[in-house]
GROMACS .gro file of C-alpha atoms in nm:
model
  377
    1MET     CA    1   0.005  -0.007   0.010
    2LYS     CA    2   0.132   0.304  -0.085
    3SER     CA    3   0.171   0.591   0.188
    4PHE     CA    4  -0.132   0.890   0.156
    5THR     CA    5  -0.121   1.242   0.308
    6PHE     CA    6  -0.414   1.471   0.375
    7VAL     CA    7  -0.506   1.843   0.492
    8HIS     CA    8  -0.847   1.837   0.651
    9THR     CA    9  -0.974   2.217   0.709
   10ALA     CA   10  -1.384   2.259   0.776
   11ASP     CA   11  -1.609   2.607   0.866
   12LEU     CA   12  -1.402   2.891   0.668
   13HIS     CA   13  -1.707   3.072   0.625
   14LEU     CA   14  -1.619   3.241   0.340
   15ASP     CA   15  -1.808   3.558   0.295
   16LYS     CA   16  -2.031   3.554   0.618
   17PRO     CA   17  -2.096   3.908   0.808
   18LEU     CA   18  -1.924   3.834   1.109
   19GLU     CA   19  -2.136   3.773   1.449
   20GLY     CA   20  -2.127   4.106   1.687
   21TRP     CA   21  -1.846   4.314   1.416
   22ARG     CA   22  -1.856   4.680   1.549
   23GLY     CA   23  -1.629   4.792   1.289
   24GLY     CA   24  -1.691   4.983   0.976
   25GLN     CA   25  -1.759   4.891   0.651
   26GLU     CA   26  -1.453   4.935   0.540
   27GLN     CA   27  -1.244   4.690   0.794
   28LEU     CA   28  -1.510   4.449   0.701
   29LEU     CA   29  -1.401   4.391   0.383
   30ALA     CA   30  -1.081   4.373   0.473
   31ARG     CA   31  -1.182   4.116   0.737
   32ARG     CA   32  -1.291   3.956   0.461
   33GLU     CA   33  -0.981   3.949   0.267
   34GLU     CA   34  -0.796   3.846   0.571
   35PHE     CA   35  -1.038   3.539   0.522
   36ARG     CA   36  -0.927   3.441   0.139
   37ARG     CA   37  -0.588   3.478   0.269
   38THR     CA   38  -0.612   3.210   0.510
   39PHE     CA   39  -0.749   2.987   0.215
   40ASP     CA   40  -0.460   3.116   0.030
   41ARG     CA   41  -0.263   2.941   0.305
   42ILE     CA   42  -0.457   2.647   0.328
   43VAL     CA   43  -0.365   2.613  -0.050
   44ASP     CA   44  -0.064   2.680  -0.041
   45LEU     CA   45   0.017   2.411   0.276
   46VAL     CA   46  -0.133   2.148   0.039
   47LYS     CA   47   0.162   2.244  -0.228
   48ARG     CA   48   0.418   2.227   0.035
   49ARG     CA   49   0.272   1.867   0.179
   50GLN     CA   50   0.226   1.773  -0.132
   51ALA     CA   51  -0.042   1.657  -0.036
   52ASP     CA   52  -0.257   1.349  -0.212
   53PHE     CA   53  -0.592   1.477  -0.015
   54LEU     CA   54  -0.752   1.820   0.048
   55PHE     CA   55  -1.042   1.700   0.253
   56ILE     CA   56  -1.310   2.000   0.349
   57ALA     CA   57  -1.578   1.888   0.524
   58GLY     CA   58  -1.845   2.201   0.484
   59ASP     CA   59  -1.919   2.563   0.545
   60LEU     CA   60  -1.646   2.641   0.295
   61LEU     CA   61  -1.874   2.918   0.102
   62GLU     CA   62  -2.129   3.053   0.327
   63HIS     CA   63  -2.469   3.018   0.092
   64ARG     CA   64  -2.725   3.303   0.138
   65TYR     CA   65  -2.396   3.552   0.119
   66ALA     CA   66  -2.073   3.393  -0.072
   67GLY     CA   67  -2.045   3.588  -0.416
   68ARG     CA   68  -1.867   3.514  -0.760
   69SER     CA   69  -1.633   3.661  -0.763
   70THR     CA   70  -1.587   3.463  -0.358
   71VAL     CA   71  -1.622   3.122  -0.571
   72ARG     CA   72  -1.418   3.209  -0.877
   73PHE     CA   73  -1.154   3.306  -0.621
   74VAL     CA   74  -1.170   2.920  -0.454
   75MET     CA   75  -1.199   2.761  -0.821
   76GLU     CA   76  -0.881   2.935  -0.940
   77LYS     CA   77  -0.670   2.808  -0.565
   78LEU     CA   78  -0.818   2.507  -0.623
   79GLU     CA   79  -0.698   2.487  -0.997
   80GLU     CA   80  -0.318   2.521  -0.850
   81LEU     CA   81  -0.372   2.141  -0.721
   82SER     CA   82  -0.438   1.991  -1.014
   83GLY     CA   83  -0.203   1.722  -0.844
   84THR     CA   84  -0.472   1.687  -0.514
   85LYS     CA   85  -0.779   1.520  -0.536
   86VAL     CA   86  -1.023   1.802  -0.350
   87LEU     CA   87  -1.294   1.634  -0.169
   88ILE     CA   88  -1.565   1.878  -0.055
   89ALA     CA   89  -1.854   1.741   0.191
   90PRO     CA   90  -2.126   2.036   0.222
   91GLY     CA   91  -2.212   2.167   0.507
   92ASN     CA   92  -2.574   2.340   0.694
   93HIS     CA   93  -2.426   2.684   0.554
   94ASP     CA   94  -2.348   2.548   0.232
   95PRO     CA   95  -2.598   2.274   0.131
   96TYR     CA   96  -2.576   2.095  -0.196
   97ARG     CA   97  -2.898   2.286  -0.283
   98PRO     CA   98  -3.033   2.301  -0.625
   99ASP     CA   99  -2.944   2.650  -0.591
  100SER     CA  100  -2.609   2.634  -0.461
  101TRP     CA  101  -2.227   2.747  -0.598
  102TYR     CA  102  -2.171   2.335  -0.612
  103ARG     CA  103  -2.428   2.259  -0.821
  104THR     CA  104  -2.500   2.562  -1.070
  105GLU     CA  105  -2.094   2.608  -1.124
  106ARG     CA  106  -1.862   2.386  -1.340
  107TRP     CA  107  -1.574   2.276  -1.013
  108PRO     CA  108  -1.224   2.142  -1.160
  109ASP     CA  109  -1.170   1.839  -1.256
  110HIS     CA  110  -0.962   1.690  -0.980
  111VAL     CA  111  -1.301   1.895  -0.728
  112HIS     CA  112  -1.540   1.622  -0.596
  113ILE     CA  113  -1.872   1.777  -0.430
  114PHE     CA  114  -2.022   1.505  -0.198
  115SER     CA  115  -2.421   1.512  -0.299
  116SER     CA  116  -2.702   1.449  -0.025
  117GLU     CA  117  -2.638   1.076  -0.025
  118TRP     CA  118  -2.390   0.866   0.127
  119GLU     CA  119  -2.106   0.808  -0.118
  120HIS     CA  120  -1.793   0.546  -0.208
  121HIS     CA  121  -1.443   0.633  -0.355
  122TYR     CA  122  -1.207   0.375  -0.428
  123PHE     CA  123  -0.813   0.469  -0.466
  124SER     CA  124  -0.642   0.167  -0.549
  125GLU     CA  125  -0.291   0.364  -0.509
  126TYR     CA  126  -0.378   0.377  -0.164
  127HIS     CA  127  -0.595   0.088  -0.101
  128LEU     CA  128  -0.797   0.392   0.032
  129HIS     CA  129  -1.189   0.334   0.067
  130LEU     CA  130  -1.346   0.665   0.074
  131TYR     CA  131  -1.701   0.802   0.216
  132GLY     CA  132  -1.870   1.080   0.176
  133LYS     CA  133  -2.196   1.313   0.194
  134GLY     CA  134  -2.318   1.649   0.243
  135PHE     CA  135  -2.602   1.831   0.377
  136ALA     CA  136  -2.885   1.864   0.168
  137ASP     CA  137  -3.047   2.192   0.363
  138TYR     CA  138  -2.969   2.370   0.610
  139GLU     CA  139  -3.101   2.127   0.868
  140GLU     CA  140  -3.022   1.739   0.847
  141SER     CA  141  -3.212   1.562   1.157
  142THR     CA  142  -3.193   1.247   1.049
  143PRO     CA  143  -2.877   1.044   1.147
  144SER     CA  144  -2.733   0.741   0.851
  145LEU     CA  145  -2.416   0.575   0.772
  146PRO     CA  146  -2.298   0.439   0.448
  147GLU     CA  147  -2.280   0.084   0.378
  148ILE     CA  148  -1.906   0.028   0.424
  149ARG     CA  149  -1.705  -0.260   0.202
  150ASP     CA  150  -1.556  -0.527   0.340
  151ASP     CA  151  -1.248  -0.614   0.137
  152GLY     CA  152  -0.967  -0.413   0.380
  153GLY     CA  153  -0.748  -0.108   0.307
  154LYS     CA  154  -0.763   0.212   0.479
  155ARG     CA  155  -1.149   0.395   0.501
  156ILE     CA  156  -1.187   0.771   0.613
  157MET     CA  157  -1.474   0.935   0.624
  158VAL     CA  158  -1.529   1.263   0.511
  159THR     CA  159  -1.868   1.481   0.659
  160HIS     CA  160  -2.013   1.757   0.826
  161GLY     CA  161  -2.189   1.680   1.179
  162THR     CA  162  -2.232   1.618   1.529
  163LEU     CA  163  -2.107   1.343   1.674
  164THR     CA  164  -2.325   1.226   1.972
  165ASP     CA  165  -2.404   1.005   2.223
  166ARG     CA  166  -2.688   0.733   2.273
  167GLU     CA  167  -3.018   0.870   2.160
  168GLU     CA  168  -2.953   1.234   2.173
  169THR     CA  169  -3.031   1.461   1.852
  170SER     CA  170  -2.926   1.770   1.631
  171PRO     CA  171  -3.055   1.937   1.353
  172TYR     CA  172  -2.703   1.884   1.161
  173PHE     CA  173  -2.632   1.535   1.084
  174PRO     CA  174  -2.605   1.339   1.396
  175LEU     CA  175  -2.325   1.062   1.430
  176GLN     CA  176  -2.442   0.831   1.667
  177ARG     CA  177  -2.050   0.742   1.872
  178GLU     CA  178  -2.105   0.362   1.882
  179ALA     CA  179  -2.309   0.269   1.556
  180LEU     CA  180  -2.009   0.521   1.413
  181ALA     CA  181  -1.735   0.289   1.568
  182ALA     CA  182  -1.874  -0.026   1.436
  183LEU     CA  183  -1.767   0.086   1.108
  184GLU     CA  184  -1.431   0.032   1.193
  185LEU     CA  185  -1.317   0.395   1.039
  186ASP     CA  186  -0.952   0.527   1.024
  187TYR     CA  187  -0.991   0.871   1.062
  188VAL     CA  188  -1.359   1.045   1.027
  189ALA     CA  189  -1.295   1.422   0.896
  190LEU     CA  190  -1.581   1.631   1.051
  191GLY     CA  191  -1.695   1.947   1.018
  192HIS     CA  192  -1.931   2.201   1.250
  193ILE     CA  193  -1.763   2.210   1.555
  194HIS     CA  194  -1.546   2.545   1.540
  195GLN     CA  195  -1.319   2.428   1.845
  196PRO     CA  196  -1.023   2.186   1.755
  197SER     CA  197  -1.026   1.804   1.928
  198THR     CA  198  -0.990   1.483   1.850
  199ILE     CA  199  -1.186   1.153   1.976
  200ARG     CA  200  -1.050   0.793   1.952
  201LEU     CA  201  -1.339   0.587   1.945
  202SER     CA  202  -1.379   0.254   2.158
  203ASN     CA  203  -1.361   0.028   1.870
  204GLU     CA  204  -1.076  -0.224   1.714
  205CYS     CA  205  -0.964   0.021   1.481
  206ARG     CA  206  -0.951   0.310   1.758
  207THR     CA  207  -1.053   0.534   1.515
  208VAL     CA  208  -0.968   0.869   1.523
  209VAL     CA  209  -1.249   1.161   1.471
  210ARG     CA  210  -1.150   1.531   1.439
  211TYR     CA  211  -1.290   1.811   1.407
  212PRO     CA  212  -1.002   2.025   1.304
  213GLY     CA  213  -1.125   2.391   1.437
  214SER     CA  214  -1.262   2.694   1.190
  215PRO     CA  215  -0.974   2.788   1.076
  216GLU     CA  216  -1.007   3.169   1.137
  217ALA     CA  217  -1.200   3.320   1.409
  218VAL     CA  218  -1.574   3.365   1.303
  219ARG     CA  219  -1.707   3.459   1.617
  220TRP     CA  220  -1.513   3.601   1.942
  221LYS     CA  221  -1.488   3.317   2.210
  222GLU     CA  222  -1.248   3.118   1.924
  223THR     CA  223  -0.952   3.271   2.001
  224GLY     CA  224  -0.578   3.198   1.993
  225GLU     CA  225  -0.405   3.039   1.693
  226ARG     CA  226  -0.669   2.915   1.416
  227THR     CA  227  -0.540   2.557   1.242
  228VAL     CA  228  -0.590   2.276   0.986
  229THR     CA  229  -0.512   1.933   1.011
  230VAL     CA  230  -0.223   1.710   0.870
  231GLY     CA  231  -0.250   1.328   0.838
  232THR     CA  232  -0.023   1.064   0.720
  233VAL     CA  233  -0.124   0.719   0.662
  234GLY     CA  234   0.121   0.451   0.581
  235GLU     CA  235   0.304   0.132   0.759
  236GLY     CA  236   0.316   0.331   1.125
  237GLY     CA  237  -0.015   0.391   1.096
  238LEU     CA  238  -0.193   0.749   1.067
  239THR     CA  239  -0.029   1.060   1.237
  240VAL     CA  240  -0.205   1.352   1.277
  241GLU     CA  241  -0.041   1.673   1.338
  242THR     CA  242  -0.227   2.075   1.356
  243VAL     CA  243  -0.049   2.336   1.204
  244PRO     CA  244  -0.120   2.709   1.247
  245VAL     CA  245  -0.267   2.898   0.935
  246HIS     CA  246  -0.491   3.188   1.072
  247THR     CA  247  -0.417   3.549   0.928
  248ARG     CA  248  -0.508   3.713   1.212
  249ARG     CA  249  -0.621   3.560   1.597
  250CYS     CA  250  -0.922   3.707   1.773
  251GLU     CA  251  -0.859   3.762   2.152
  252ILE     CA  252  -1.054   3.866   2.464
  253ASP     CA  253  -0.817   4.034   2.753
  254GLN     CA  254  -1.003   4.107   3.140
  255VAL     CA  255  -0.846   4.434   3.244
  256ASP     CA  256  -0.906   4.484   3.628
  257ILE     CA  257  -0.863   4.832   3.661
  258THR     CA  258  -0.964   4.794   4.018
  259GLY     CA  259  -0.725   5.120   4.175
  260CYS     CA  260  -0.745   5.336   3.835
  261GLU     CA  261  -0.812   5.732   3.936
  262THR     CA  262  -0.914   5.777   3.613
  263PRO     CA  263  -1.014   5.669   3.314
  264GLU     CA  264  -0.721   5.748   3.108
  265GLU     CA  265  -0.516   5.499   3.389
  266ALA     CA  266  -0.732   5.203   3.311
  267VAL     CA  267  -0.678   5.261   2.890
  268ARG     CA  268  -0.276   5.276   3.019
  269ARG     CA  269  -0.348   5.005   3.226
  270VAL     CA  270  -0.499   4.752   2.909
  271THR     CA  271  -0.138   4.883   2.682
  272GLU     CA  272   0.090   4.771   2.967
  273LYS     CA  273  -0.052   4.435   2.942
  274ILE     CA  274  -0.104   4.418   2.584
  275SER     CA  275   0.227   4.530   2.390
  276GLY     CA  276   0.407   4.504   2.059
  277GLU     CA  277   0.284   4.218   1.835
  278GLU     CA  278  -0.019   4.129   2.038
  279ARG     CA  279  -0.198   4.447   1.931
  280GLU     CA  280  -0.250   4.319   1.587
  281ALA     CA  281  -0.502   4.107   1.703
  282TYR     CA  282  -0.852   4.127   1.666
  283ARG     CA  283  -0.931   4.177   2.097
  284ARG     CA  284  -1.181   4.251   2.335
  285ILE     CA  285  -1.102   4.383   2.619
  286HIS     CA  286  -1.339   4.353   2.916
  287PHE     CA  287  -1.326   4.673   3.210
  288THR     CA  288  -1.368   4.448   3.525
  289GLY     CA  289  -1.366   4.541   3.881
  290TYR     CA  290  -1.394   4.853   4.054
  291ARG     CA  291  -1.350   5.227   3.954
  292PRO     CA  292  -1.429   5.523   4.119
  293ARG     CA  293  -1.783   5.632   4.209
  294ASP     CA  294  -1.712   5.990   4.010
  295TRP     CA  295  -1.609   5.829   3.659
  296SER     CA  296  -1.777   5.522   3.418
  297ILE     CA  297  -1.560   5.411   3.117
  298SER     CA  298  -1.675   5.497   2.761
  299VAL     CA  299  -1.642   5.194   2.638
  300GLU     CA  300  -1.637   5.419   2.242
  301TRP     CA  301  -1.337   5.606   2.368
  302ALA     CA  302  -1.144   5.375   2.500
  303SER     CA  303  -1.175   5.181   2.204
  304GLY     CA  304  -1.023   5.530   2.039
  305GLN     CA  305  -0.741   5.573   2.294
  306LEU     CA  306  -0.623   5.198   2.215
  307ARG     CA  307  -0.663   5.214   1.802
  308GLN     CA  308  -0.417   5.594   1.888
  309ALA     CA  309  -0.223   5.330   2.071
  310GLY     CA  310  -0.180   5.116   1.756
  311PHE     CA  311  -0.448   4.860   1.838
  312HIS     CA  312  -0.551   4.721   1.464
  313TYR     CA  313  -0.928   4.628   1.640
  314VAL     CA  314  -1.040   4.611   1.931
  315GLU     CA  315  -1.368   4.633   2.114
  316CYS     CA  316  -1.447   4.751   2.474
  317VAL     CA  317  -1.668   4.659   2.726
  318ASP     CA  318  -1.713   4.806   3.051
  319GLU     CA  319  -1.841   4.557   3.301
  320THR     CA  320  -1.647   4.757   3.615
  321ILE     CA  321  -1.886   4.820   3.939
  322PRO     CA  322  -1.842   5.164   4.161
  323ASP     CA  323  -1.550   5.173   4.457
  324TYR     CA  324  -1.678   5.054   4.786
  325ASP     CA  325  -1.704   5.379   5.025
  326LEU     CA  326  -1.428   5.286   5.234
  327GLU     CA  327  -1.476   5.617   5.455
  328GLN     CA  328  -1.874   5.529   5.530
  329LEU     CA  329  -1.802   5.204   5.614
  330ARG     CA  330  -1.489   5.316   5.831
  331ARG     CA  331  -1.732   5.465   6.042
  332GLU     CA  332  -1.938   5.177   6.116
  333ASN     CA  333  -1.913   4.968   6.473
  334GLY     CA  334  -2.040   4.644   6.337
  335VAL     CA  335  -1.807   4.366   6.189
  336VAL     CA  336  -1.744   4.565   5.808
  337GLY     CA  337  -1.604   4.900   5.982
  338VAL     CA  338  -1.362   4.613   6.259
  339PHE     CA  339  -1.233   4.478   5.915
  340VAL     CA  340  -1.193   4.812   5.807
  341ARG     CA  341  -1.047   4.985   5.989
  342ARG     CA  342  -0.757   4.703   6.052
  343MET     CA  343  -0.676   4.587   5.712
  344GLU     CA  344  -0.583   5.021   5.668
  345GLU     CA  345  -0.408   4.979   5.964
  346ARG     CA  346  -0.185   4.756   5.817
  347ILE     CA  347  -0.207   4.834   5.473
  348SER     CA  348  -0.049   5.225   5.580
  349SER     CA  349   0.223   5.007   5.796
  350ALA     CA  350   0.328   4.707   5.531
  351GLU     CA  351   0.585   4.741   5.218
  352PRO     CA  352   0.444   4.881   4.860
  353ASN     CA  353   0.496   4.527   4.708
  354GLU     CA  354   0.266   4.375   5.046
  355GLN     CA  355   0.024   4.696   5.050
  356LYS     CA  356  -0.046   4.546   4.721
  357LEU     CA  357  -0.164   4.219   4.874
  358LEU     CA  358  -0.306   4.371   5.166
  359LYS     CA  359  -0.548   4.574   4.921
  360ARG     CA  360  -0.644   4.295   4.703
  361ALA     CA  361  -0.720   4.099   5.034
  362LEU     CA  362  -0.914   4.402   5.206
  363TYR     CA  363  -1.156   4.408   4.875
  364LYS     CA  364  -1.196   4.054   4.862
  365GLY     CA  365  -1.292   4.001   5.211
  366LEU     CA  366  -1.541   4.302   5.177
  367ASP     CA  367  -1.720   4.143   4.874
  368ALA     CA  368  -1.746   3.822   5.122
  369LEU     CA  369  -1.889   4.017   5.442
  370LEU     CA  370  -2.134   4.232   5.187
  371SER     CA  371  -2.216   3.954   4.944
  372ARG     CA  372  -2.098   4.105   4.655
  373GLU     CA  373  -1.983   3.971   4.331
  374VAL     CA  374  -1.800   4.138   4.100
  375VAL     CA  375  -1.664   4.016   3.736
  376ARG     CA  376  -1.292   4.057   3.774
  377GLY     CA  377  -0.974   3.918   3.544
   0.00000   0.00000   0.00000
């Protein structure tokens, strides 16, 4: 059996409007261009690794929004991979509908789009049986699995779906774990879940089920580097690695501004925490902790200040609450008053480094005594 290499990706969502986007039209167009550059990176990776297969497990194009220029771009990039077999399993965002780009355009000869019925393809040079299926529409709630050819060789499945347990249901093509394990596949290339993960099934083949994750962040929670999966099948079995391909990361930061006397100090705390190349990411800053009672943070003003400080794109969220009125609490005769007075005595006589710890202890103690919940970084 000849060894082979594949690249597995999914969920790029080309031309999808970004969720919760607050930037202007120019920034939005720039972000969409970054998604194209990420697809370009994936194609370059396939070339560098001389991959025999490129598996795209759904949601490559956004059916309701993808324009002709984007489809032409994808086709032109795939034309560069004439020596690679490209297999695309349409997902719930780019289903195999009669009006889809998959059915209304002529795709390159080495690109195969799976229909909404299970298909089997055999590649004799690799002794590989490959099974695939696409979504027929935006939802696919009926579970199904292919009939497996029992004549040896390697077995790979490519589809867009949700791995489920027992009788769990899903509108996004449920794949029941035990039934899937019975097929004794070597690798299941899935899409739909945007966070990368690997699941090993409890069967003889120890089937690898892999979600590669979205190669570019579509939502704020998709933080950090974004990857595709590269697999190699040879005499030693299957090896899998993840390779970063993102153009620009998304990051979420919690910045506790307790102790800041002015909004400017709060912004400065952000710039002290995030510097250099880290400012090139898309960042959402959550201001947390206590602030003085005589001011609040304007998130628009803070975002503007951070952009002037060199942040590529930033959104700010104010989750601070007004500070405790220590002067009033200090005058109380009960437990709270005694606690504040004693802690302030210790703070005033402590070394500077210890003062910071004691101030934090003061606030944590007040939180507990007054049963006040605070969002903290």
